[in-house]
Amino acid sequence: MAPSFDNETSLFNFVVRDGYGVKGIVDSGISTVPRAYIQPPAEQINKNNATICEIPPIDLSKLDGLEHGQVAKQIVRAAETLGFFQVVNHGVPIELLESLKLTAHNFFGLPAERKAVYRKEVSPSPLVKYGTSFVPEKERALEWKDYISMAYTNDDEALQQWPVECRDDALQYLKTSHQMVTKLLEALLGNLGVELDDSNIDVFIGKKMVNMNFYPICPNPELTVGVGRHSDMGTLTILLQDGIGGLYVKVPEDSDMKNKGEWVEIPPIPGAIVINVGDMLQIWSNGKYKSAEHRVRTTSTKSRVSIPIFVSPQATQKIAPFPQVVEKDGVARYKEFVFADYMNSFFGNAHDGKKSLEFAKTNSSA
């Protein structure tokens, strides 16, 4: 029997400790959102006020032809302005993308006890974590999301330790997207005067993780968020979203785009993959590239899934703006640090816009 969701301790235990997640609340038959999930008015998302981002997707197949320079410029322009763009003809099979969405729905449809074995405190593998919200212990209002997170070390460990229900599709997604990630980084780093090759690629993408996110139907979507305002901490995020929509990006105040400071919705495009710039790419570029502040709304009509791949430096990697960029700019806007310390800061706090970058800023930061 489900607990009374007005009692925040019993709710927390049910959702977090016992592993039922948000889906467990929804399956109990609630008709209104529990108080613990109601966001402050400033954080609530009014979808009727949103502008749709109408930037067309970038055709990555053209990177291999005569239009290489033009397409590379499109990638750079997107990273310098919104920090978000969509790509098509990316090399990841469309049938795999469709299978991934079904696999995610099937995993979250499993009985709670089957998923709860992967809770951080009891998971049989350090590579796999099942959870809910972001940092529930630190949040004033919880996020309406459950997730499974699968860290990659090598193929054998992934096949042995990732959940059997989703390991094959998740691993294929990671492997088939590698060439796309490499091409994107070649364009972005090349524009900064850095050549990507086998000797340095792990500096940028030595750590890889596949997540499956589940946003259950919500009785009061206007009161909640699926994910609160944040930027991603790594290098790039490769995101498959389903056809339901709900992903919003904030146009940076210092952008030359219209709608400065406003939230725009990234519409689902069949067969496309969403790319967003992470904090490390903003730091390496000394602020030239923008890590995108984004958030996710919930919906009352259908449960939504998204499947991101996070590529990041390895934990021991030292991070600082590239010297050639600093020389050109005349000032370093970020200090040198070890990526593990940045991760600890990032995961030690609730989502709060781009506040995670404060960790790395110098007094010269804009």
CSV table of N, CA and C in Angstrom, one decimal, residues 114-277:
chain,number,residue,atom,x,y,z
A,114,ARG,N,12.7,-4.8,-9.3
A,114,ARG,CA,13.7,-5.2,-10.4
A,114,ARG,C,14.6,-4.0,-10.6
A,115,LYS,N,14.0,-2.7,-10.6
A,115,LYS,CA,14.8,-1.5,-10.8
A,115,LYS,C,15.6,-1.1,-9.6
A,116,ALA,N,15.0,-1.3,-8.4
A,116,ALA,CA,15.6,-0.9,-7.1
A,116,ALA,C,16.9,-1.6,-6.8
A,117,VAL,N,17.1,-2.7,-7.4
A,117,VAL,CA,18.4,-3.4,-7.1
A,117,VAL,C,19.6,-2.5,-7.5
A,118,TYR,N,19.4,-1.6,-8.4
A,118,TYR,CA,20.4,-0.7,-8.9
A,118,TYR,C,20.5,0.6,-8.2
A,119,ARG,N,19.8,0.8,-7.1
A,119,ARG,CA,19.9,2.0,-6.3
A,119,ARG,C,21.4,2.2,-5.9
A,120,LYS,N,21.9,3.4,-5.8
A,120,LYS,CA,23.3,3.7,-5.5
A,120,LYS,C,23.8,2.9,-4.3
A,121,GLU,N,23.0,2.8,-3.3
A,121,GLU,CA,23.4,2.2,-2.0
A,121,GLU,C,23.6,0.7,-2.1
A,122,VAL,N,22.9,0.0,-3.1
A,122,VAL,CA,22.9,-1.4,-3.1
A,122,VAL,C,23.3,-2.0,-4.5
A,123,SER,N,23.5,-1.1,-5.5
A,123,SER,CA,23.8,-1.6,-6.8
A,123,SER,C,24.9,-2.7,-6.8
A,124,PRO,N,24.7,-3.8,-7.6
A,124,PRO,CA,25.7,-4.8,-7.7
A,124,PRO,C,26.9,-4.3,-8.5
A,125,SER,N,26.8,-3.2,-9.2
A,125,SER,CA,27.9,-2.7,-10.0
A,125,SER,C,28.1,-1.2,-9.8
A,126,PRO,N,29.4,-0.8,-9.7
A,126,PRO,CA,29.7,0.6,-9.5
A,126,PRO,C,29.4,1.4,-10.8
A,127,LEU,N,29.1,0.7,-11.9
A,127,LEU,CA,28.8,1.3,-13.2
A,127,LEU,C,27.4,1.7,-13.4
A,128,VAL,N,26.5,1.1,-12.6
A,128,VAL,CA,25.1,1.3,-12.8
A,128,VAL,C,24.4,1.9,-11.6
A,129,LYS,N,23.6,2.9,-11.9
A,129,LYS,CA,22.8,3.6,-10.8
A,129,LYS,C,21.4,3.9,-11.3
A,130,TYR,N,20.4,3.5,-10.5
A,130,TYR,CA,19.0,3.8,-10.7
A,130,TYR,C,18.6,4.8,-9.7
A,131,GLY,N,17.9,5.9,-10.1
A,131,GLY,CA,17.6,6.9,-9.1
A,131,GLY,C,16.4,7.7,-9.6
A,132,THR,N,16.2,8.8,-8.9
A,132,THR,CA,15.0,9.7,-9.2
A,132,THR,C,15.5,11.1,-8.8
A,133,SER,N,14.9,12.1,-9.5
A,133,SER,CA,15.2,13.5,-9.4
A,133,SER,C,16.7,13.7,-9.7
A,134,PHE,N,17.4,14.6,-9.0
A,134,PHE,CA,18.8,14.8,-9.3
A,134,PHE,C,19.6,14.6,-8.0
A,135,VAL,N,19.5,15.5,-7.1
A,135,VAL,CA,20.1,15.2,-5.7
A,135,VAL,C,19.0,15.4,-4.7
A,136,PRO,N,18.1,14.4,-4.6
A,136,PRO,CA,16.9,14.5,-3.7
A,136,PRO,C,17.2,15.1,-2.3
A,137,GLU,N,18.3,14.7,-1.8
A,137,GLU,CA,18.7,15.2,-0.4
A,137,GLU,C,18.9,16.7,-0.3
A,138,LYS,N,19.2,17.3,-1.5
A,138,LYS,CA,19.6,18.7,-1.4
A,138,LYS,C,18.5,19.6,-2.1
A,139,GLU,N,17.4,19.1,-2.6
A,139,GLU,CA,16.5,19.8,-3.4
A,139,GLU,C,15.3,20.4,-2.6
A,140,ARG,N,15.0,21.6,-2.9
A,140,ARG,CA,13.8,22.2,-2.2
A,140,ARG,C,12.5,21.6,-2.8
A,141,ALA,N,12.5,21.3,-4.1
A,141,ALA,CA,11.4,20.6,-4.7
A,141,ALA,C,12.0,19.6,-5.6
A,142,LEU,N,11.4,18.4,-5.6
A,142,LEU,CA,11.9,17.2,-6.3
A,142,LEU,C,11.6,17.4,-7.8
A,143,GLU,N,12.4,16.7,-8.7
A,143,GLU,CA,12.1,16.7,-10.1
A,143,GLU,C,11.3,15.5,-10.5
A,144,TRP,N,10.4,15.6,-11.4
A,144,TRP,CA,9.5,14.6,-11.8
A,144,TRP,C,10.2,13.6,-12.9
A,145,LYS,N,11.2,12.9,-12.4
A,145,LYS,CA,12.0,12.1,-13.3
A,145,LYS,C,12.6,10.9,-12.6
A,146,ASP,N,12.6,9.7,-13.2
A,146,ASP,CA,13.3,8.6,-12.8
A,146,ASP,C,14.4,8.3,-13.9
A,147,TYR,N,15.5,7.6,-13.5
A,147,TYR,CA,16.5,7.4,-14.5
A,147,TYR,C,17.4,6.2,-14.1
A,148,ILE,N,18.0,5.6,-15.2
A,148,ILE,CA,19.0,4.6,-15.0
A,148,ILE,C,20.3,5.1,-15.7
A,149,SER,N,21.4,5.0,-15.0
A,149,SER,CA,22.6,5.6,-15.5
A,149,SER,C,23.7,4.5,-15.6
A,150,MET,N,24.3,4.4,-16.8
A,150,MET,CA,25.2,3.3,-17.1
A,150,MET,C,26.6,3.8,-17.5
A,151,ALA,N,27.6,3.7,-16.7
A,151,ALA,CA,28.9,4.2,-17.0
A,151,ALA,C,29.6,3.2,-17.9
A,152,TYR,N,30.4,3.7,-18.9
A,152,TYR,CA,31.1,2.8,-19.8
A,152,TYR,C,32.6,2.7,-19.4
A,153,THR,N,33.1,1.5,-19.4
A,153,THR,CA,34.6,1.3,-19.2
A,153,THR,C,35.1,0.5,-20.4
A,154,ASN,N,34.5,-0.6,-20.7
A,154,ASN,CA,34.8,-1.4,-21.9
A,154,ASN,C,33.5,-2.3,-22.2
A,155,ASP,N,33.5,-2.9,-23.4
A,155,ASP,CA,32.4,-3.6,-23.9
A,155,ASP,C,32.1,-4.8,-22.9
A,156,ASP,N,33.1,-5.5,-22.5
A,156,ASP,CA,32.9,-6.7,-21.7
A,156,ASP,C,32.2,-6.3,-20.4
A,157,GLU,N,32.7,-5.3,-19.7
A,157,GLU,CA,32.0,-4.9,-18.4
A,157,GLU,C,30.6,-4.4,-18.6
A,158,ALA,N,30.4,-3.7,-19.7
A,158,ALA,CA,29.0,-3.2,-20.0
A,158,ALA,C,28.1,-4.4,-20.2
A,159,LEU,N,28.5,-5.4,-20.9
A,159,LEU,CA,27.6,-6.6,-21.2
A,159,LEU,C,27.4,-7.4,-19.9
A,160,GLN,N,28.4,-7.4,-19.1
A,160,GLN,CA,28.3,-8.2,-17.8
A,160,GLN,C,27.5,-7.4,-16.7
A,161,GLN,N,27.6,-6.1,-16.7
A,161,GLN,CA,27.1,-5.3,-15.5
A,161,GLN,C,25.9,-4.4,-15.8
A,162,TRP,N,25.7,-3.9,-17.0
A,162,TRP,CA,24.6,-3.1,-17.3
A,162,TRP,C,23.3,-4.0,-17.2
A,163,PRO,N,22.2,-3.4,-16.9
A,163,PRO,CA,20.9,-4.2,-16.8
A,163,PRO,C,20.6,-4.9,-18.2
A,164,VAL,N,20.3,-6.2,-18.1
A,164,VAL,CA,20.2,-7.0,-19.2
A,164,VAL,C,19.0,-6.5,-20.1
A,165,GLU,N,18.1,-5.8,-19.5
A,165,GLU,CA,16.9,-5.3,-20.3
A,165,GLU,C,17.3,-4.2,-21.2
A,166,CYS,N,18.4,-3.5,-21.0
A,166,CYS,CA,18.7,-2.3,-21.9
A,166,CYS,C,20.1,-2.3,-22.3
A,167,ARG,N,20.9,-3.2,-21.9
A,167,ARG,CA,22.4,-3.1,-22.2
A,167,ARG,C,22.7,-3.2,-23.7
A,168,ASP,N,22.1,-4.0,-24.5
A,168,ASP,CA,22.4,-4.2,-25.9
A,168,ASP,C,22.2,-2.9,-26.7
A,169,ASP,N,21.0,-2.4,-26.5
A,169,ASP,CA,20.7,-1.1,-27.3
A,169,ASP,C,21.5,0.0,-26.8
A,170,ALA,N,21.7,0.1,-25.5
A,170,ALA,CA,22.5,1.2,-24.9
A,170,ALA,C,24.0,1.2,-25.4
A,171,LEU,N,24.5,0.0,-25.5
A,171,LEU,CA,25.9,-0.2,-25.9
A,171,LEU,C,26.0,0.2,-27.4
A,172,GLN,N,25.1,-0.3,-28.2
A,172,GLN,CA,25.1,0.0,-29.6
A,172,GLN,C,25.0,1.5,-29.9
A,173,TYR,N,24.2,2.1,-29.1
A,173,TYR,CA,24.0,3.6,-29.2
A,173,TYR,C,25.3,4.3,-28.9
A,174,LEU,N,26.0,3.9,-27.9
A,174,LEU,CA,27.3,4.5,-27.5
A,174,LEU,C,28.3,4.3,-28.7
A,175,LYS,N,28.3,3.1,-29.2
A,175,LYS,CA,29.4,2.7,-30.2
A,175,LYS,C,29.1,3.4,-31.5
A,176,THR,N,27.8,3.4,-31.9
A,176,THR,CA,27.5,3.9,-33.3
A,176,THR,C,27.5,5.4,-33.3
A,177,SER,N,27.5,6.1,-32.1
A,177,SER,CA,27.5,7.5,-32.1
A,177,SER,C,29.0,8.1,-32.0
A,178,HIS,N,30.0,7.2,-31.8
A,178,HIS,CA,31.3,7.6,-31.5
A,178,HIS,C,31.9,8.4,-32.7
A,179,GLN,N,31.6,8.0,-33.9
A,179,GLN,CA,32.2,8.7,-35.1
A,179,GLN,C,31.6,10.1,-35.2
A,180,MET,N,30.3,10.2,-34.9
A,180,MET,CA,29.6,11.5,-34.9
A,180,MET,C,30.2,12.5,-33.9
A,181,VAL,N,30.5,12.0,-32.7
A,181,VAL,CA,31.1,12.8,-31.6
A,181,VAL,C,32.4,13.2,-32.0
A,182,THR,N,33.2,12.4,-32.7
A,182,THR,CA,34.6,12.7,-33.1
A,182,THR,C,34.5,13.8,-34.2
A,183,LYS,N,33.6,13.7,-35.1
A,183,LYS,CA,33.5,14.7,-36.2
A,183,LYS,C,33.1,16.1,-35.6
A,184,LEU,N,32.1,16.1,-34.6
A,184,LEU,CA,31.7,17.3,-34.0
A,184,LEU,C,32.9,18.0,-33.3
A,185,LEU,N,33.6,17.2,-32.5
A,185,LEU,CA,34.8,17.7,-31.8
A,185,LEU,C,35.9,18.2,-32.7
A,186,GLU,N,36.1,17.5,-33.8
A,186,GLU,CA,37.1,18.0,-34.8
A,186,GLU,C,36.8,19.4,-35.3
A,187,ALA,N,35.5,19.6,-35.6
A,187,ALA,CA,35.1,20.9,-36.0
A,187,ALA,C,35.2,22.0,-34.9
A,188,LEU,N,34.7,21.6,-33.7
A,188,LEU,CA,34.7,22.6,-32.6
A,188,LEU,C,36.1,22.9,-32.1
A,189,LEU,N,36.9,21.9,-32.0
A,189,LEU,CA,38.3,22.1,-31.5
A,189,LEU,C,39.2,22.7,-32.6
A,190,GLY,N,39.0,22.3,-33.8
A,190,GLY,CA,39.7,22.8,-34.9
A,190,GLY,C,39.6,24.3,-35.0
A,191,ASN,N,38.4,24.8,-34.8
A,191,ASN,CA,38.1,26.3,-34.8
A,191,ASN,C,38.9,27.0,-33.7
A,192,LEU,N,39.3,26.3,-32.7
A,192,LEU,CA,40.1,26.9,-31.6
A,192,LEU,C,41.6,26.7,-31.8
A,193,GLY,N,41.9,26.0,-32.9
A,193,GLY,CA,43.4,25.8,-33.1
A,193,GLY,C,43.9,24.6,-32.5
A,194,VAL,N,43.0,23.6,-32.1
A,194,VAL,CA,43.4,22.4,-31.4
A,194,VAL,C,43.1,21.2,-32.4
A,195,GLU,N,44.1,20.4,-32.7
A,195,GLU,CA,43.8,19.2,-33.6
A,195,GLU,C,43.5,18.0,-32.7
A,196,LEU,N,42.4,17.3,-33.1
A,196,LEU,CA,41.9,16.1,-32.4
A,196,LEU,C,42.6,14.9,-33.1
A,197,ASP,N,43.2,14.1,-32.3
A,197,ASP,CA,43.7,12.8,-32.8
A,197,ASP,C,43.7,11.7,-31.8
A,198,ASP,N,44.2,10.5,-32.1
A,198,ASP,CA,44.1,9.4,-31.2
A,198,ASP,C,44.9,9.6,-29.9
A,199,SER,N,45.9,10.5,-30.0
A,199,SER,CA,46.7,10.7,-28.8
A,199,SER,C,46.1,11.6,-27.7
A,200,ASN,N,45.1,12.4,-28.2
A,200,ASN,CA,44.5,13.4,-27.2
A,200,ASN,C,43.0,13.2,-27.0
A,201,ILE,N,42.3,12.3,-27.8
A,201,ILE,CA,40.9,12.2,-27.8
A,201,ILE,C,40.3,11.9,-26.4
A,202,ASP,N,41.1,11.1,-25.6
A,202,ASP,CA,40.6,10.8,-24.2
A,202,ASP,C,40.6,12.0,-23.3
A,203,VAL,N,41.4,13.0,-23.6
A,203,VAL,CA,41.4,14.3,-22.8
A,203,VAL,C,39.9,14.8,-22.8
A,204,PHE,N,39.2,14.6,-23.9
A,204,PHE,CA,37.9,15.3,-24.1
A,204,PHE,C,36.8,14.3,-23.9
A,205,ILE,N,37.0,13.0,-24.2
A,205,ILE,CA,35.8,12.1,-24.1
A,205,ILE,C,36.3,10.8,-23.4
A,206,GLY,N,37.2,10.8,-22.5
A,206,GLY,CA,37.7,9.6,-21.8
A,206,GLY,C,36.6,9.0,-20.9
A,207,LYS,N,35.6,9.7,-20.5
A,207,LYS,CA,34.6,9.2,-19.7
A,207,LYS,C,33.3,9.3,-20.4
A,208,LYS,N,32.6,8.1,-20.5
A,208,LYS,CA,31.3,8.1,-21.2
A,208,LYS,C,30.2,7.4,-20.4
A,209,MET,N,29.0,7.9,-20.5
A,209,MET,CA,27.9,7.4,-19.8
A,209,MET,C,26.6,7.5,-20.6
A,210,VAL,N,25.8,6.4,-20.5
A,210,VAL,CA,24.5,6.4,-21.1
A,210,VAL,C,23.4,6.5,-20.0
A,211,ASN,N,22.5,7.4,-20.1
A,211,ASN,CA,21.4,7.4,-19.2
A,211,ASN,C,20.1,7.1,-20.0
A,212,MET,N,19.1,6.6,-19.3
A,212,MET,CA,17.7,6.5,-19.8
A,212,MET,C,16.9,7.3,-18.8
A,213,ASN,N,16.2,8.3,-19.2
A,213,ASN,CA,15.3,9.1,-18.4
A,213,ASN,C,13.9,8.8,-18.6
A,214,PHE,N,13.1,8.8,-17.6
A,214,PHE,CA,11.7,8.5,-17.7
A,214,PHE,C,10.9,9.6,-17.0
A,215,TYR,N,10.0,10.3,-17.7
A,215,TYR,CA,9.2,11.3,-17.1
A,215,TYR,C,7.7,10.9,-17.2
A,216,PRO,N,7.2,10.3,-16.1
A,216,PRO,CA,5.8,9.8,-16.1
A,216,PRO,C,4.8,10.9,-16.3
A,217,ILE,N,3.6,10.4,-16.7
A,217,ILE,CA,2.5,11.3,-16.8
A,217,ILE,C,2.3,12.1,-15.5
A,218,CYS,N,2.0,13.4,-15.6
A,218,CYS,CA,1.9,14.2,-14.4
A,218,CYS,C,0.5,14.9,-14.4
A,219,PRO,N,-0.2,14.7,-13.2
A,219,PRO,CA,-1.5,15.3,-13.2
A,219,PRO,C,-1.5,16.9,-13.2
A,220,ASN,N,-0.4,17.5,-12.8
A,220,ASN,CA,-0.4,19.0,-12.8
A,220,ASN,C,1.0,19.4,-13.4
A,221,PRO,N,1.2,19.3,-14.7
A,221,PRO,CA,2.5,19.6,-15.2
A,221,PRO,C,2.9,21.0,-15.0
A,222,GLU,N,1.9,21.9,-14.9
A,222,GLU,CA,2.3,23.3,-14.7
A,222,GLU,C,3.0,23.6,-13.4
A,223,LEU,N,2.9,22.7,-12.4
A,223,LEU,CA,3.4,22.9,-11.1
A,223,LEU,C,4.8,22.3,-10.9
A,224,THR,N,5.2,21.4,-11.9
A,224,THR,CA,6.4,20.6,-11.7
A,224,THR,C,7.4,20.9,-12.8
A,225,VAL,N,8.6,20.3,-12.6
A,225,VAL,CA,9.6,20.2,-13.7
A,225,VAL,C,10.1,18.8,-13.8
A,226,GLY,N,10.4,18.4,-15.1
A,226,GLY,CA,11.0,17.1,-15.2
A,226,GLY,C,12.5,17.1,-14.8
A,227,VAL,N,13.1,18.2,-15.3
A,227,VAL,CA,14.5,18.5,-14.9
A,227,VAL,C,14.6,20.0,-14.7
A,228,GLY,N,15.2,20.5,-13.6
A,228,GLY,CA,15.4,21.9,-13.3
A,228,GLY,C,16.5,22.5,-14.2
A,229,ARG,N,16.5,23.9,-14.1
A,229,ARG,CA,17.5,24.6,-14.9
A,229,ARG,C,18.9,24.2,-14.6
A,230,HIS,N,19.7,23.8,-15.6
A,230,HIS,CA,21.1,23.5,-15.4
A,230,HIS,C,21.8,23.4,-16.7
A,231,SER,N,23.1,23.4,-16.7
A,231,SER,CA,24.0,23.1,-17.8
A,231,SER,C,24.6,21.7,-17.5
A,232,ASP,N,25.0,21.0,-18.6
A,232,ASP,CA,25.7,19.7,-18.3
A,232,ASP,C,27.2,19.9,-18.1
A,233,MET,N,27.8,19.1,-17.2
A,233,MET,CA,29.1,19.4,-16.7
A,233,MET,C,30.2,18.9,-17.7
A,234,GLY,N,29.9,18.1,-18.7
A,234,GLY,CA,31.0,17.5,-19.5
A,234,GLY,C,31.4,18.2,-20.7
A,235,THR,N,31.7,17.5,-21.7
A,235,THR,CA,32.2,18.0,-23.0
A,235,THR,C,31.0,18.3,-23.9
A,236,LEU,N,30.4,17.2,-24.3
A,236,LEU,CA,29.2,17.2,-25.1
A,236,LEU,C,28.1,16.3,-24.6
A,237,THR,N,26.9,16.6,-24.8
A,237,THR,CA,25.8,15.6,-24.6
A,237,THR,C,25.1,15.3,-25.9
A,238,ILE,N,24.9,14.0,-26.1
A,238,ILE,CA,24.2,13.5,-27.3
A,238,ILE,C,22.8,13.0,-26.8
A,239,LEU,N,21.8,13.6,-27.2
A,239,LEU,CA,20.4,13.3,-26.7
A,239,LEU,C,19.5,12.9,-27.7
A,240,LEU,N,18.9,11.7,-27.4
A,240,LEU,CA,17.7,11.2,-28.2
A,240,LEU,C,16.5,11.6,-27.4
A,241,GLN,N,15.6,12.4,-28.0
A,241,GLN,CA,14.3,12.7,-27.3
A,241,GLN,C,13.2,12.0,-28.2
A,242,ASP,N,12.1,11.7,-27.5
A,242,ASP,CA,11.0,11.1,-28.2
A,242,ASP,C,10.1,12.2,-28.9
A,243,GLY,N,9.0,11.8,-29.4
A,243,GLY,CA,8.2,12.8,-30.1
A,243,GLY,C,7.3,13.7,-29.3
A,244,ILE,N,7.4,13.6,-28.0
A,244,ILE,CA,6.4,14.3,-27.1
A,244,ILE,C,6.9,15.7,-26.9
A,245,GLY,N,8.2,16.0,-26.8
A,245,GLY,CA,8.7,17.3,-26.6
A,245,GLY,C,8.7,17.7,-25.1
A,246,GLY,N,9.2,18.9,-24.9
A,246,GLY,CA,9.3,19.4,-23.5
A,246,GLY,C,10.7,19.9,-23.1
A,247,LEU,N,11.7,19.9,-24.0
A,247,LEU,CA,13.0,20.3,-23.8
A,247,LEU,C,13.1,21.8,-24.1
A,248,TYR,N,13.6,22.6,-23.1
A,248,TYR,CA,13.7,24.0,-23.3
A,248,TYR,C,15.1,24.5,-23.0
A,249,VAL,N,15.6,25.4,-23.8
A,249,VAL,CA,16.9,26.0,-23.7
A,249,VAL,C,16.8,27.5,-23.5
A,250,LYS,N,17.7,28.0,-22.7
A,250,LYS,CA,17.7,29.5,-22.5
A,250,LYS,C,18.7,30.2,-23.4
A,251,VAL,N,18.2,31.1,-24.2
A,251,VAL,CA,19.0,31.9,-25.1
A,251,VAL,C,19.9,32.8,-24.2
A,252,PRO,N,21.3,32.6,-24.3
A,252,PRO,CA,22.2,33.4,-23.5
A,252,PRO,C,22.0,34.9,-23.6
A,253,GLU,N,22.2,35.6,-22.5
A,253,GLU,CA,22.0,37.1,-22.5
A,253,GLU,C,23.0,37.7,-23.4
A,254,ASP,N,24.2,37.1,-23.6
A,254,ASP,CA,25.3,37.7,-24.4
A,254,ASP,C,25.3,37.2,-25.8
A,255,SER,N,24.2,36.5,-26.2
A,255,SER,CA,24.1,36.0,-27.6
A,255,SER,C,23.6,37.1,-28.5
A,256,ASP,N,24.0,36.9,-29.8
A,256,ASP,CA,23.4,37.9,-30.8
A,256,ASP,C,22.2,37.4,-31.5
A,257,MET,N,21.6,36.3,-30.8
A,257,MET,CA,20.3,35.8,-31.3
A,257,MET,C,19.2,36.7,-30.8
A,258,LYS,N,18.0,36.6,-31.5
A,258,LYS,CA,16.8,37.3,-30.9
A,258,LYS,C,16.4,36.5,-29.7
A,259,ASN,N,15.4,37.0,-28.9
A,259,ASN,CA,14.9,36.3,-27.8
A,259,ASN,C,16.0,36.1,-26.7
A,260,LYS,N,16.9,37.0,-26.5
A,260,LYS,CA,17.9,36.9,-25.5
A,260,LYS,C,17.2,36.8,-24.1
A,261,GLY,N,17.8,35.8,-23.3
A,261,GLY,CA,17.3,35.6,-22.0
A,261,GLY,C,16.0,34.8,-21.9
A,262,GLU,N,15.4,34.5,-23.1
A,262,GLU,CA,14.1,33.7,-23.1
A,262,GLU,C,14.4,32.2,-23.3
A,263,TRP,N,13.4,31.5,-22.9
A,263,TRP,CA,13.4,30.0,-23.1
A,263,TRP,C,12.8,29.6,-24.4
A,264,VAL,N,13.5,28.8,-25.2
A,264,VAL,CA,12.9,28.3,-26.4
A,264,VAL,C,12.8,26.8,-26.4
A,265,GLU,N,11.8,26.2,-27.0
A,265,GLU,CA,11.6,24.8,-27.0
A,265,GLU,C,12.4,24.2,-28.2
A,266,ILE,N,13.1,23.1,-27.9
A,266,ILE,CA,13.8,22.3,-29.0
A,266,ILE,C,12.8,21.3,-29.5
A,267,PRO,N,12.2,21.5,-30.6
A,267,PRO,CA,11.1,20.6,-31.1
A,267,PRO,C,11.7,19.2,-31.5
A,268,PRO,N,11.0,18.1,-31.2
A,268,PRO,CA,11.4,16.8,-31.7
A,268,PRO,C,11.4,16.8,-33.2
A,269,ILE,N,12.4,16.3,-33.8
A,269,ILE,CA,12.5,16.1,-35.3
A,269,ILE,C,12.8,14.6,-35.5
A,270,PRO,N,11.9,13.9,-36.2
A,270,PRO,CA,12.1,12.5,-36.4
A,270,PRO,C,13.5,12.2,-37.0
A,271,GLY,N,14.2,11.2,-36.4
A,271,GLY,CA,15.5,10.8,-36.8
A,271,GLY,C,16.6,11.7,-36.4
A,272,ALA,N,16.3,12.8,-35.8
A,272,ALA,CA,17.4,13.7,-35.4
A,272,ALA,C,17.9,13.4,-34.0
A,273,ILE,N,19.1,13.8,-33.7
A,273,ILE,CA,19.7,13.8,-32.4
A,273,ILE,C,20.1,15.2,-32.0
A,274,VAL,N,19.8,15.5,-30.7
A,274,VAL,CA,20.1,16.8,-30.1
A,274,VAL,C,21.5,16.8,-29.6
A,275,ILE,N,22.3,17.8,-29.8
A,275,ILE,CA,23.6,18.0,-29.3
A,275,ILE,C,23.7,19.2,-28.4
A,276,ASN,N,24.2,19.1,-27.2
A,276,ASN,CA,24.5,20.3,-26.5
A,276,ASN,C,25.9,20.4,-25.9
A,277,VAL,N,26.3,21.6,-25.9
A,277,VAL,CA,27.7,21.9,-25.3
A,277,VAL,C,27.7,21.8,-23.8
